[in-house]
Amino acid sequence: MAPNQKTSATALASAYEPIEQELVETTELLKSRLRHVDPTFDAYLEYSFKLGGKRLRPALALLCGKAAGRIDNRCRLVAAALEMIHTGSLVHDDILDGAKFRRQLRTINARWDSQRAVLIGDLLITRAFELVCECDDSHVFRTLASCCKRTVEGELYQTESVGNFSLTFDDYLKIVGGKTASLIECSTSLGAYLGGARGEELERFARFGRLLGIAFQIVDDSLDLIGDEQVVGKTLGTDLENKKETLPLILFFQNASEKERERMFRKIESGVKARDRAEVAAILKESGSIDAALDEANKLVDEALDVVGELREKARVEGRKNADAPFDSLESLARFVVKRDV
Ligand code: FPP
Ligand code: MG
C-alpha cells in the first residue's frame, strides 16, 4: 500500500469505529448475497466485490442510523444494497468511460468484455432491489428507486453534455447532483430513516449526504485531472479524453482571457489523450482553477459540518444516548472527502 493510501485507510478506519461491528456484518451479508447466485456468474460477482472499495455508502447509512437512534437488521440490508448499487453503477461507468483499472484491478470490461460488464452491472443492481424488498417498507423501496432514477438521469445529462465546453456551475450541479450525490444522499437519508428520524431531522440527514456527495465528486473530478494513477488506483484523465467538462475546466473558461480560452479549447476539443493530460492539468493548476474547484468543495463540506452541528444539538437536547461518536465520525468523513487523494 502506498503511504497516501495508508493515511486514507487509517482515517477511514477511525471514522468507521462506532459501527465497526455492523460494517463487518454488512460486508459479510454483501459477500454472502453475491455468492451462489449461479455458479456461472459467481466469479464475476466475487470479482466485482473487490471493485467497490471504501465502503463509504454503507458506512454512512450505518453511522446515520446510529446517530438517529439505532441500527437494526433492515439498516444492514439497505447498507449492503447501497454498496451493490454503487458497485453496479461503477461497472457500468467504466464501460462508458472506457476505463481499464479501478481499485488497482482491471475493470470488468477490460478483464472480460463490455457485454458481460453491462449484464454484471445489471445483476448487481437487481440483486440490490431483491435485498431491500426484505425490509418490506415502501418508503425504503421508493427512496432507492428514485435515487437510481436520479443517478441515471445525472449520467445521461453528462452524456448529453459531451463536447460542450460552455457548461455553467448549475449544469455541473445537475450532473453530479444526480450521478453521485443521489446515492450518497440516499445512504444518509435511509440510514437515518431506519434509525428513527422523521420530518425536518430526516431532511437534514439527507441534506448532509447531498452536500457531501457533490463535494466528493468535485474532488473526484479534480483527481481525474491532477491525481496519480498509482495512488488513486484507477484510470485517470477519462473526463478529458471523453470531452466531459468538469468544474475545474468550467471555472477556467469563466475566468481566463479570450486568448487563454482559445488556446485551451484547441487543446481539448478533440479529446486529450492520457499522455497529454499533464500539460492541461498544469495549465489548470497554474490558473488557480483546480484550487477554485476545491474551494467550492470545501464550502460544501463546511455547510455539511453545520448540518451535523444542528443534528448533534437536537440529539443532545433530546438526551439521545451514544450519539456523539457517530456524529464525530460524520464530521471526520466530511473532512476526509476533501482531503483524500484516493
Ligand atoms: C462515476 O463517475 C460514476 C457514477 C458516480 C455513476 C454512474 C452511474 C451509471 C453509469 C448509471 C447506473 C445505473 C443505475 C440504475 C444506478 P466518474 O467517471 O466521474 O468517476 P470515476 O472516476 O470513479 O470513474
Ligand atoms: Mg468513470
mmCIF file of C-alpha atoms and ligand atoms in Angstrom:
data_model
loop_
_atom_site.group_PDB
_atom_site.id
_atom_site.type_symbol
_atom_site.label_atom_id
_atom_site.label_comp_id
_atom_site.label_asym_id
_atom_site.label_seq_id
_atom_site.Cartn_x
_atom_site.Cartn_y
_atom_site.Cartn_z
ATOM 1 C CA MET A 1 0.000 0.000 0.000
ATOM 2 C CA ALA A 2 1.363 3.456 -0.935
ATOM 3 C CA PRO A 3 1.833 5.875 2.037
ATOM 4 C CA ASN A 4 -1.086 8.098 0.976
ATOM 5 C CA GLN A 5 -3.409 5.115 0.726
ATOM 6 C CA LYS A 6 -2.322 4.103 4.221
ATOM 7 C CA THR A 7 -3.215 7.555 5.602
ATOM 8 C CA SER A 8 -6.629 7.369 3.943
ATOM 9 C CA ALA A 9 -7.239 3.830 5.200
ATOM 10 C CA THR A 10 -6.345 4.904 8.753
ATOM 11 C CA ALA A 11 -8.627 7.955 8.563
ATOM 12 C CA LEU A 12 -11.496 5.773 7.358
ATOM 13 C CA ALA A 13 -10.901 3.023 9.927
ATOM 14 C CA SER A 14 -11.079 5.519 12.748
ATOM 15 C CA ALA A 15 -14.242 7.167 11.351
ATOM 16 C CA TYR A 16 -15.853 3.733 10.982
ATOM 17 C CA GLU A 17 -15.064 2.740 14.593
ATOM 18 C CA PRO A 18 -18.546 3.373 16.085
ATOM 19 C CA ILE A 19 -20.068 0.992 13.518
ATOM 20 C CA GLU A 20 -17.117 -1.373 13.136
ATOM 21 C CA GLN A 21 -19.078 -4.490 14.064
ATOM 22 C CA GLU A 22 -22.148 -3.582 11.995
ATOM 23 C CA LEU A 23 -19.939 -2.836 8.986
ATOM 24 C CA VAL A 24 -18.292 -6.267 9.294
ATOM 25 C CA GLU A 25 -21.754 -7.857 9.418
ATOM 26 C CA THR A 26 -22.906 -5.811 6.430
ATOM 27 C CA THR A 27 -19.815 -6.824 4.462
ATOM 28 C CA GLU A 28 -20.496 -10.477 5.303
ATOM 29 C CA LEU A 29 -24.090 -10.055 4.191
ATOM 30 C CA LEU A 30 -22.931 -8.424 0.976
ATOM 31 C CA LYS A 31 -20.445 -11.206 0.279
ATOM 32 C CA SER A 32 -22.944 -13.939 1.029
ATOM 33 C CA ARG A 33 -25.575 -12.380 -1.274
ATOM 34 C CA LEU A 34 -23.061 -12.137 -4.088
ATOM 35 C CA ARG A 35 -22.189 -15.815 -3.752
ATOM 36 C CA HIS A 36 -24.126 -18.765 -5.140
ATOM 37 C CA VAL A 37 -26.279 -16.656 -7.445
ATOM 38 C CA ASP A 38 -25.356 -19.104 -10.187
ATOM 39 C CA PRO A 39 -22.014 -20.944 -10.464
ATOM 40 C CA THR A 40 -21.503 -19.386 -13.913
ATOM 41 C CA PHE A 41 -21.677 -15.849 -12.520
ATOM 42 C CA ASP A 42 -20.012 -16.302 -9.128
ATOM 43 C CA ALA A 43 -16.530 -15.413 -10.369
ATOM 44 C CA TYR A 44 -17.734 -12.104 -11.841
ATOM 45 C CA LEU A 45 -19.691 -11.173 -8.739
ATOM 46 C CA GLU A 46 -16.871 -12.124 -6.406
ATOM 47 C CA TYR A 47 -14.519 -10.001 -8.501
ATOM 48 C CA SER A 48 -16.940 -7.062 -8.558
ATOM 49 C CA PHE A 49 -16.972 -7.146 -4.750
ATOM 50 C CA LYS A 50 -13.303 -6.090 -4.821
ATOM 51 C CA LEU A 51 -14.016 -3.114 -7.093
ATOM 52 C CA GLY A 52 -16.174 -1.294 -4.520
ATOM 53 C CA GLY A 53 -13.527 -0.177 -2.107
ATOM 54 C CA LYS A 54 -14.017 2.383 0.640
ATOM 55 C CA ARG A 55 -17.496 1.172 1.700
ATOM 56 C CA LEU A 56 -18.361 4.825 2.198
ATOM 57 C CA ARG A 57 -22.063 4.452 1.413
ATOM 58 C CA PRO A 58 -22.816 1.551 3.779
ATOM 59 C CA ALA A 59 -20.740 3.252 6.473
ATOM 60 C CA LEU A 60 -22.731 6.473 6.070
ATOM 61 C CA ALA A 61 -26.034 4.591 6.280
ATOM 62 C CA LEU A 62 -24.942 2.779 9.447
ATOM 63 C CA LEU A 63 -23.492 5.927 11.075
ATOM 64 C CA CYS A 64 -26.644 7.928 10.318
ATOM 65 C CA GLY A 65 -28.760 5.064 11.653
ATOM 66 C CA LYS A 66 -26.772 5.061 14.877
ATOM 67 C CA ALA A 67 -26.804 8.862 15.141
ATOM 68 C CA ALA A 68 -30.584 8.903 14.642
ATOM 69 C CA GLY A 69 -31.259 6.220 17.247
ATOM 70 C CA ARG A 70 -30.479 2.626 16.284
ATOM 71 C CA ILE A 71 -29.161 0.163 13.732
ATOM 72 C CA ASP A 72 -31.386 -2.797 13.025
ATOM 73 C CA ASN A 73 -31.198 -5.591 10.500
ATOM 74 C CA ARG A 74 -33.042 -3.551 7.875
ATOM 75 C CA CYS A 75 -30.275 -0.967 8.044
ATOM 76 C CA ARG A 76 -27.683 -3.683 7.310
ATOM 77 C CA LEU A 77 -29.770 -4.893 4.355
ATOM 78 C CA VAL A 78 -30.039 -1.372 2.959
ATOM 79 C CA ALA A 79 -26.342 -0.698 3.578
ATOM 80 C CA ALA A 80 -25.421 -3.847 1.621
ATOM 81 C CA ALA A 81 -27.856 -2.905 -1.158
ATOM 82 C CA LEU A 82 -26.333 0.594 -1.416
ATOM 83 C CA GLU A 83 -22.893 -0.893 -1.928
ATOM 84 C CA MET A 84 -24.244 -3.268 -4.594
ATOM 85 C CA ILE A 85 -25.862 -0.362 -6.468
ATOM 86 C CA HIS A 86 -22.691 1.679 -6.135
ATOM 87 C CA THR A 87 -20.552 -1.168 -7.496
ATOM 88 C CA GLY A 88 -23.043 -1.885 -10.300
ATOM 89 C CA SER A 89 -23.031 1.758 -11.333
ATOM 90 C CA LEU A 90 -19.212 1.828 -11.388
ATOM 91 C CA VAL A 91 -19.121 -1.329 -13.516
ATOM 92 C CA HIS A 92 -21.390 0.491 -15.984
ATOM 93 C CA ASP A 93 -19.439 3.746 -15.649
ATOM 94 C CA ASP A 94 -16.179 2.020 -16.558
ATOM 95 C CA ILE A 95 -17.717 0.854 -19.823
ATOM 96 C CA LEU A 96 -18.954 4.371 -20.612
ATOM 97 C CA ASP A 97 -15.548 5.873 -19.778
ATOM 98 C CA GLY A 98 -13.508 3.129 -21.419
ATOM 99 C CA ALA A 99 -11.616 2.761 -18.113
ATOM 100 C CA LYS A 100 -9.193 -0.138 -17.707
ATOM 101 C CA PHE A 101 -8.412 -0.003 -13.984
ATOM 102 C CA ARG A 102 -10.281 0.540 -10.729
ATOM 103 C CA ARG A 103 -9.077 -0.155 -7.168
ATOM 104 C CA GLN A 104 -5.765 -1.294 -8.688
ATOM 105 C CA LEU A 105 -7.632 -4.080 -10.538
ATOM 106 C CA ARG A 106 -8.650 -4.456 -14.143
ATOM 107 C CA THR A 107 -12.216 -3.327 -14.734
ATOM 108 C CA ILE A 108 -14.792 -5.959 -15.735
ATOM 109 C CA ASN A 109 -14.958 -4.550 -19.280
ATOM 110 C CA ALA A 110 -11.154 -4.801 -19.570
ATOM 111 C CA ARG A 111 -10.749 -8.204 -17.944
ATOM 112 C CA TRP A 112 -13.740 -9.793 -19.704
ATOM 113 C CA ASP A 113 -15.729 -7.573 -22.082
ATOM 114 C CA SER A 114 -18.344 -4.807 -22.219
ATOM 115 C CA GLN A 115 -21.214 -7.218 -22.908
ATOM 116 C CA ARG A 116 -20.533 -9.035 -19.655
ATOM 117 C CA ALA A 117 -19.910 -5.772 -17.813
ATOM 118 C CA VAL A 118 -23.354 -4.392 -18.805
ATOM 119 C CA LEU A 119 -25.017 -7.535 -17.513
ATOM 120 C CA ILE A 120 -22.928 -7.863 -14.336
ATOM 121 C CA GLY A 121 -23.780 -4.230 -13.512
ATOM 122 C CA ASP A 122 -27.462 -5.023 -14.107
ATOM 123 C CA LEU A 123 -27.238 -8.128 -11.949
ATOM 124 C CA LEU A 124 -25.701 -6.179 -9.053
ATOM 125 C CA ILE A 125 -28.402 -3.517 -9.225
ATOM 126 C CA THR A 126 -31.256 -6.006 -9.448
ATOM 127 C CA ARG A 127 -29.797 -8.110 -6.588
ATOM 128 C CA ALA A 128 -29.797 -4.897 -4.535
ATOM 129 C CA PHE A 129 -33.526 -4.433 -5.126
ATOM 130 C CA GLU A 130 -34.184 -8.032 -4.125
ATOM 131 C CA LEU A 131 -32.332 -7.332 -0.904
ATOM 132 C CA VAL A 132 -34.266 -4.183 0.023
ATOM 133 C CA CYS A 133 -37.563 -5.976 -0.599
ATOM 134 C CA GLU A 134 -36.725 -7.902 2.563
ATOM 135 C CA CYS A 135 -37.180 -4.636 4.508
ATOM 136 C CA ASP A 136 -40.835 -4.714 3.485
ATOM 137 C CA ASP A 137 -41.052 -0.923 3.676
ATOM 138 C CA SER A 138 -42.397 1.057 0.729
ATOM 139 C CA HIS A 139 -40.591 4.250 1.799
ATOM 140 C CA VAL A 140 -37.248 2.437 1.546
ATOM 141 C CA PHE A 141 -38.150 0.966 -1.809
ATOM 142 C CA ARG A 142 -39.438 4.266 -3.233
ATOM 143 C CA THR A 143 -36.414 6.230 -1.999
ATOM 144 C CA LEU A 144 -33.975 3.777 -3.538
ATOM 145 C CA ALA A 145 -35.882 3.617 -6.838
ATOM 146 C CA SER A 146 -35.972 7.417 -7.073
ATOM 147 C CA CYS A 147 -32.264 7.567 -6.242
ATOM 148 C CA CYS A 148 -31.436 5.134 -9.060
ATOM 149 C CA LYS A 149 -33.560 7.142 -11.461
ATOM 150 C CA ARG A 150 -31.728 10.350 -10.497
ATOM 151 C CA THR A 151 -28.336 8.628 -10.794
ATOM 152 C CA VAL A 152 -29.130 7.535 -14.326
ATOM 153 C CA GLU A 153 -30.516 10.981 -15.204
ATOM 154 C CA GLY A 154 -27.294 12.614 -13.966
ATOM 155 C CA GLU A 155 -25.244 10.245 -16.103
ATOM 156 C CA LEU A 156 -27.495 10.977 -19.078
ATOM 157 C CA TYR A 157 -27.146 14.754 -18.618
ATOM 158 C CA GLN A 158 -23.404 14.196 -18.661
ATOM 159 C CA THR A 159 -23.601 12.112 -21.824
ATOM 160 C CA GLU A 160 -25.726 14.800 -23.481
ATOM 161 C CA SER A 161 -23.099 17.388 -22.493
ATOM 162 C CA VAL A 162 -20.138 15.595 -24.069
ATOM 163 C CA GLY A 163 -18.165 18.060 -26.194
ATOM 164 C CA ASN A 164 -19.971 21.049 -24.698
ATOM 165 C CA PHE A 165 -17.299 23.265 -23.147
ATOM 166 C CA SER A 166 -19.604 26.073 -22.096
ATOM 167 C CA LEU A 167 -21.332 24.409 -19.167
ATOM 168 C CA THR A 168 -22.309 26.525 -16.151
ATOM 169 C CA PHE A 169 -21.897 25.640 -12.482
ATOM 170 C CA ASP A 170 -25.649 24.880 -12.422
ATOM 171 C CA ASP A 171 -25.300 22.456 -15.348
ATOM 172 C CA TYR A 172 -22.468 20.758 -13.464
ATOM 173 C CA LEU A 173 -24.568 20.548 -10.288
ATOM 174 C CA LYS A 174 -27.366 18.917 -12.266
ATOM 175 C CA ILE A 175 -24.926 16.261 -13.484
ATOM 176 C CA VAL A 176 -23.084 15.481 -10.257
ATOM 177 C CA GLY A 177 -26.143 16.058 -8.070
ATOM 178 C CA GLY A 178 -27.676 13.151 -9.987
ATOM 179 C CA LYS A 179 -24.857 10.766 -10.802
ATOM 180 C CA THR A 180 -23.036 10.910 -7.451
ATOM 181 C CA ALA A 181 -24.893 12.869 -4.787
ATOM 182 C CA SER A 182 -28.204 10.948 -5.133
ATOM 183 C CA LEU A 183 -26.741 7.686 -3.862
ATOM 184 C CA ILE A 184 -24.824 9.355 -1.038
ATOM 185 C CA GLU A 185 -27.946 11.323 -0.061
ATOM 186 C CA CYS A 186 -29.942 8.101 -0.198
ATOM 187 C CA SER A 187 -27.385 6.441 2.118
ATOM 188 C CA THR A 188 -27.588 9.108 4.829
ATOM 189 C CA SER A 189 -31.336 9.511 4.452
ATOM 190 C CA LEU A 190 -32.292 5.817 4.533
ATOM 191 C CA GLY A 191 -29.857 5.085 7.371
ATOM 192 C CA ALA A 192 -31.404 7.897 9.419
ATOM 193 C CA TYR A 193 -34.960 6.877 8.481
ATOM 194 C CA LEU A 194 -34.352 3.324 9.652
ATOM 195 C CA GLY A 195 -32.750 4.742 12.810
ATOM 196 C CA GLY A 196 -35.999 6.575 13.546
ATOM 197 C CA ALA A 197 -35.511 10.086 12.071
ATOM 198 C CA ARG A 198 -38.534 11.766 10.518
ATOM 199 C CA GLY A 199 -39.612 15.190 9.203
ATOM 200 C CA GLU A 200 -37.105 18.027 9.453
ATOM 201 C CA GLU A 201 -34.471 15.853 11.086
ATOM 202 C CA LEU A 202 -34.649 13.353 8.226
ATOM 203 C CA GLU A 203 -34.368 16.181 5.706
ATOM 204 C CA ARG A 204 -31.212 17.391 7.459
ATOM 205 C CA PHE A 205 -29.611 13.947 7.226
ATOM 206 C CA ALA A 206 -30.477 13.878 3.526
ATOM 207 C CA ARG A 207 -29.050 17.374 3.027
ATOM 208 C CA PHE A 208 -25.836 16.322 4.734
ATOM 209 C CA GLY A 209 -25.468 13.454 2.245
ATOM 210 C CA ARG A 210 -26.267 15.661 -0.717
ATOM 211 C CA LEU A 211 -23.636 18.283 0.210
ATOM 212 C CA LEU A 212 -21.098 15.556 0.868
ATOM 213 C CA GLY A 213 -21.884 13.847 -2.439
ATOM 214 C CA ILE A 214 -21.350 16.975 -4.520
ATOM 215 C CA ALA A 215 -18.100 17.776 -2.673
ATOM 216 C CA PHE A 216 -16.980 14.164 -3.220
ATOM 217 C CA GLN A 217 -17.483 14.408 -6.977
ATOM 218 C CA ILE A 218 -15.693 17.776 -7.227
ATOM 219 C CA VAL A 219 -12.655 16.156 -5.584
ATOM 220 C CA ASP A 220 -13.023 13.096 -7.828
ATOM 221 C CA ASP A 221 -13.097 15.342 -10.900
ATOM 222 C CA SER A 222 -10.025 17.250 -9.704
ATOM 223 C CA LEU A 223 -8.193 13.963 -9.113
ATOM 224 C CA ASP A 224 -9.141 12.855 -12.614
ATOM 225 C CA LEU A 225 -7.082 15.823 -13.835
ATOM 226 C CA ILE A 226 -4.183 16.054 -11.403
ATOM 227 C CA GLY A 227 -4.164 12.732 -9.497
ATOM 228 C CA ASP A 228 -1.548 9.996 -9.646
ATOM 229 C CA GLU A 229 -2.918 6.780 -11.181
ATOM 230 C CA GLN A 230 -0.688 4.618 -8.953
ATOM 231 C CA VAL A 231 -2.086 6.237 -5.812
ATOM 232 C CA VAL A 232 -5.714 6.610 -6.904
ATOM 233 C CA GLY A 233 -5.631 3.092 -8.367
ATOM 234 C CA LYS A 234 -7.903 3.772 -11.326
ATOM 235 C CA THR A 235 -7.659 5.045 -14.887
ATOM 236 C CA LEU A 236 -7.490 8.849 -14.750
ATOM 237 C CA GLY A 237 -7.900 11.500 -17.416
ATOM 238 C CA THR A 238 -11.062 9.891 -18.783
ATOM 239 C CA ASP A 239 -13.055 13.133 -18.458
ATOM 240 C CA LEU A 240 -10.657 14.991 -20.762
ATOM 241 C CA GLU A 241 -10.319 12.023 -23.071
ATOM 242 C CA ASN A 242 -14.107 11.720 -23.382
ATOM 243 C CA LYS A 243 -14.645 15.502 -23.640
ATOM 244 C CA LYS A 244 -16.551 15.785 -20.350
ATOM 245 C CA GLU A 245 -16.256 19.260 -18.896
ATOM 246 C CA THR A 246 -15.908 19.222 -15.099
ATOM 247 C CA LEU A 247 -15.714 22.015 -12.528
ATOM 248 C CA PRO A 248 -12.009 22.987 -12.814
ATOM 249 C CA LEU A 249 -12.414 23.446 -16.554
ATOM 250 C CA ILE A 250 -15.739 25.274 -16.160
ATOM 251 C CA LEU A 251 -14.064 27.715 -13.760
ATOM 252 C CA PHE A 252 -11.076 28.071 -16.075
ATOM 253 C CA PHE A 253 -13.290 29.062 -19.016
ATOM 254 C CA GLN A 254 -15.211 31.501 -16.810
ATOM 255 C CA ASN A 255 -12.094 33.323 -15.644
ATOM 256 C CA ALA A 256 -9.499 33.051 -18.419
ATOM 257 C CA SER A 257 -8.757 35.692 -21.032
ATOM 258 C CA GLU A 258 -10.089 35.272 -24.563
ATOM 259 C CA LYS A 259 -6.624 34.174 -25.732
ATOM 260 C CA GLU A 260 -6.195 31.585 -22.943
ATOM 261 C CA ARG A 261 -9.697 30.237 -23.578
ATOM 262 C CA GLU A 262 -8.979 29.874 -27.285
ATOM 263 C CA ARG A 263 -5.690 28.075 -26.557
ATOM 264 C CA MET A 264 -7.313 25.657 -24.095
ATOM 265 C CA PHE A 265 -10.240 24.976 -26.390
ATOM 266 C CA ARG A 266 -7.905 23.988 -29.225
ATOM 267 C CA LYS A 267 -6.124 21.562 -26.897
ATOM 268 C CA ILE A 268 -9.226 19.791 -25.631
ATOM 269 C CA GLU A 269 -11.833 19.979 -28.389
ATOM 270 C CA SER A 270 -10.954 16.629 -29.907
ATOM 271 C CA GLY A 271 -10.244 14.840 -26.607
ATOM 272 C CA VAL A 272 -6.993 14.811 -24.633
ATOM 273 C CA LYS A 273 -5.027 11.577 -24.747
ATOM 274 C CA ALA A 274 -3.630 10.227 -21.465
ATOM 275 C CA ARG A 275 -0.071 11.315 -22.338
ATOM 276 C CA ASP A 276 -1.168 14.983 -22.744
ATOM 277 C CA ARG A 277 -3.188 15.126 -19.517
ATOM 278 C CA ALA A 278 -0.270 16.548 -17.508
ATOM 279 C CA GLU A 279 0.028 19.525 -19.854
ATOM 280 C CA VAL A 280 -3.648 20.512 -19.498
ATOM 281 C CA ALA A 281 -3.532 19.817 -15.747
ATOM 282 C CA ALA A 282 -0.512 22.136 -15.401
ATOM 283 C CA ILE A 283 -2.383 24.991 -17.125
ATOM 284 C CA LEU A 284 -5.416 24.436 -14.902
ATOM 285 C CA LYS A 285 -3.229 24.335 -11.786
ATOM 286 C CA GLU A 286 -1.309 27.443 -12.817
ATOM 287 C CA SER A 287 -4.536 29.359 -13.474
ATOM 288 C CA GLY A 288 -5.842 28.546 -9.981
ATOM 289 C CA SER A 289 -8.860 26.655 -11.403
ATOM 290 C CA ILE A 290 -8.109 23.427 -9.511
ATOM 291 C CA ASP A 291 -7.828 25.347 -6.233
ATOM 292 C CA ALA A 292 -11.002 27.267 -7.049
ATOM 293 C CA ALA A 293 -12.864 23.984 -7.614
ATOM 294 C CA LEU A 294 -11.504 22.574 -4.360
ATOM 295 C CA ASP A 295 -12.597 25.790 -2.599
ATOM 296 C CA GLU A 296 -16.151 25.051 -3.771
ATOM 297 C CA ALA A 297 -15.850 21.528 -2.350
ATOM 298 C CA ASN A 298 -14.597 22.958 0.949
ATOM 299 C CA LYS A 299 -17.546 25.364 1.108
ATOM 300 C CA LEU A 300 -19.959 22.463 0.662
ATOM 301 C CA VAL A 301 -18.190 20.490 3.367
ATOM 302 C CA ASP A 302 -18.410 23.488 5.723
ATOM 303 C CA GLU A 303 -22.156 23.583 5.094
ATOM 304 C CA ALA A 304 -22.335 19.830 5.706
ATOM 305 C CA LEU A 305 -20.495 20.293 9.009
ATOM 306 C CA ASP A 306 -23.052 22.944 10.032
ATOM 307 C CA VAL A 307 -25.829 20.463 9.333
ATOM 308 C CA VAL A 308 -24.108 17.850 11.531
ATOM 309 C CA GLY A 309 -23.857 20.519 14.257
ATOM 310 C CA GLU A 310 -27.635 21.093 14.077
ATOM 311 C CA LEU A 311 -28.364 17.375 14.166
ATOM 312 C CA ARG A 312 -25.989 16.853 17.078
ATOM 313 C CA GLU A 313 -27.656 19.657 19.022
ATOM 314 C CA LYS A 314 -31.088 18.114 18.540
ATOM 315 C CA ALA A 315 -29.810 14.721 19.728
ATOM 316 C CA ARG A 316 -28.259 16.398 22.767
ATOM 317 C CA VAL A 317 -31.470 18.282 23.668
ATOM 318 C CA GLU A 318 -33.400 15.026 23.401
ATOM 319 C CA GLY A 319 -30.818 13.340 25.635
ATOM 320 C CA ARG A 320 -30.138 10.700 22.985
ATOM 321 C CA LYS A 321 -27.509 8.289 24.255
ATOM 322 C CA ASN A 322 -24.298 7.341 22.374
ATOM 323 C CA ALA A 323 -24.952 9.807 19.553
ATOM 324 C CA ASP A 324 -21.725 11.799 19.926
ATOM 325 C CA ALA A 325 -19.414 9.136 18.456
ATOM 326 C CA PRO A 326 -21.359 8.696 15.175
ATOM 327 C CA PHE A 327 -21.670 12.476 14.784
ATOM 328 C CA ASP A 328 -17.903 12.803 15.311
ATOM 329 C CA SER A 329 -17.441 10.215 12.558
ATOM 330 C CA LEU A 330 -19.792 12.007 10.164
ATOM 331 C CA GLU A 331 -17.695 15.136 10.691
ATOM 332 C CA SER A 332 -14.457 13.209 10.081
ATOM 333 C CA LEU A 333 -15.867 11.684 6.885
ATOM 334 C CA ALA A 334 -16.939 15.109 5.640
ATOM 335 C CA ARG A 335 -13.383 16.387 6.201
ATOM 336 C CA PHE A 336 -11.922 13.225 4.645
ATOM 337 C CA VAL A 337 -13.892 13.758 1.429
ATOM 338 C CA VAL A 338 -11.943 16.950 0.663
ATOM 339 C CA LYS A 339 -8.577 15.780 1.985
ATOM 340 C CA ARG A 340 -8.434 12.410 0.260
ATOM 341 C CA ASP A 341 -6.162 11.575 -2.624
ATOM 342 C CA VAL A 342 -7.717 8.177 -3.345
HETATM 343 C C1 FPP B 1 -18.577 7.738 -11.614
HETATM 344 O O1 FPP B 1 -18.258 8.867 -12.347
HETATM 345 C C2 FPP B 1 -19.984 7.287 -11.916
HETATM 346 C C3 FPP B 1 -21.047 7.476 -11.145
HETATM 347 C C4 FPP B 1 -20.927 8.174 -9.857
HETATM 348 C C5 FPP B 1 -22.402 6.977 -11.509
HETATM 349 C C6 FPP B 1 -22.512 6.163 -12.753
HETATM 350 C C7 FPP B 1 -23.926 5.697 -12.976
HETATM 351 C C8 FPP B 1 -24.360 4.974 -14.012
HETATM 352 C C9 FPP B 1 -23.455 4.548 -15.109
HETATM 353 C C10 FPP B 1 -25.811 4.533 -14.064
HETATM 354 C C11 FPP B 1 -26.027 3.400 -13.097
HETATM 355 C C12 FPP B 1 -27.383 2.821 -13.124
HETATM 356 C C13 FPP B 1 -28.231 2.669 -12.045
HETATM 357 C C14 FPP B 1 -29.532 2.050 -12.257
HETATM 358 C C15 FPP B 1 -27.893 3.107 -10.672
HETATM 359 P P1 FPP B 1 -16.780 9.208 -12.738
HETATM 360 O O2 FPP B 1 -16.443 8.572 -14.025
HETATM 361 O O3 FPP B 1 -16.648 10.678 -12.651
HETATM 362 O O4 FPP B 1 -15.950 8.563 -11.530
HETATM 363 P P2 FPP B 1 -14.742 7.537 -11.562
HETATM 364 O O5 FPP B 1 -13.537 8.419 -11.618
HETATM 365 O O6 FPP B 1 -14.808 6.797 -10.258
HETATM 366 O O7 FPP B 1 -14.864 6.652 -12.731
HETATM 367 MG MG MG B 2 -15.518 6.865 -14.577
#
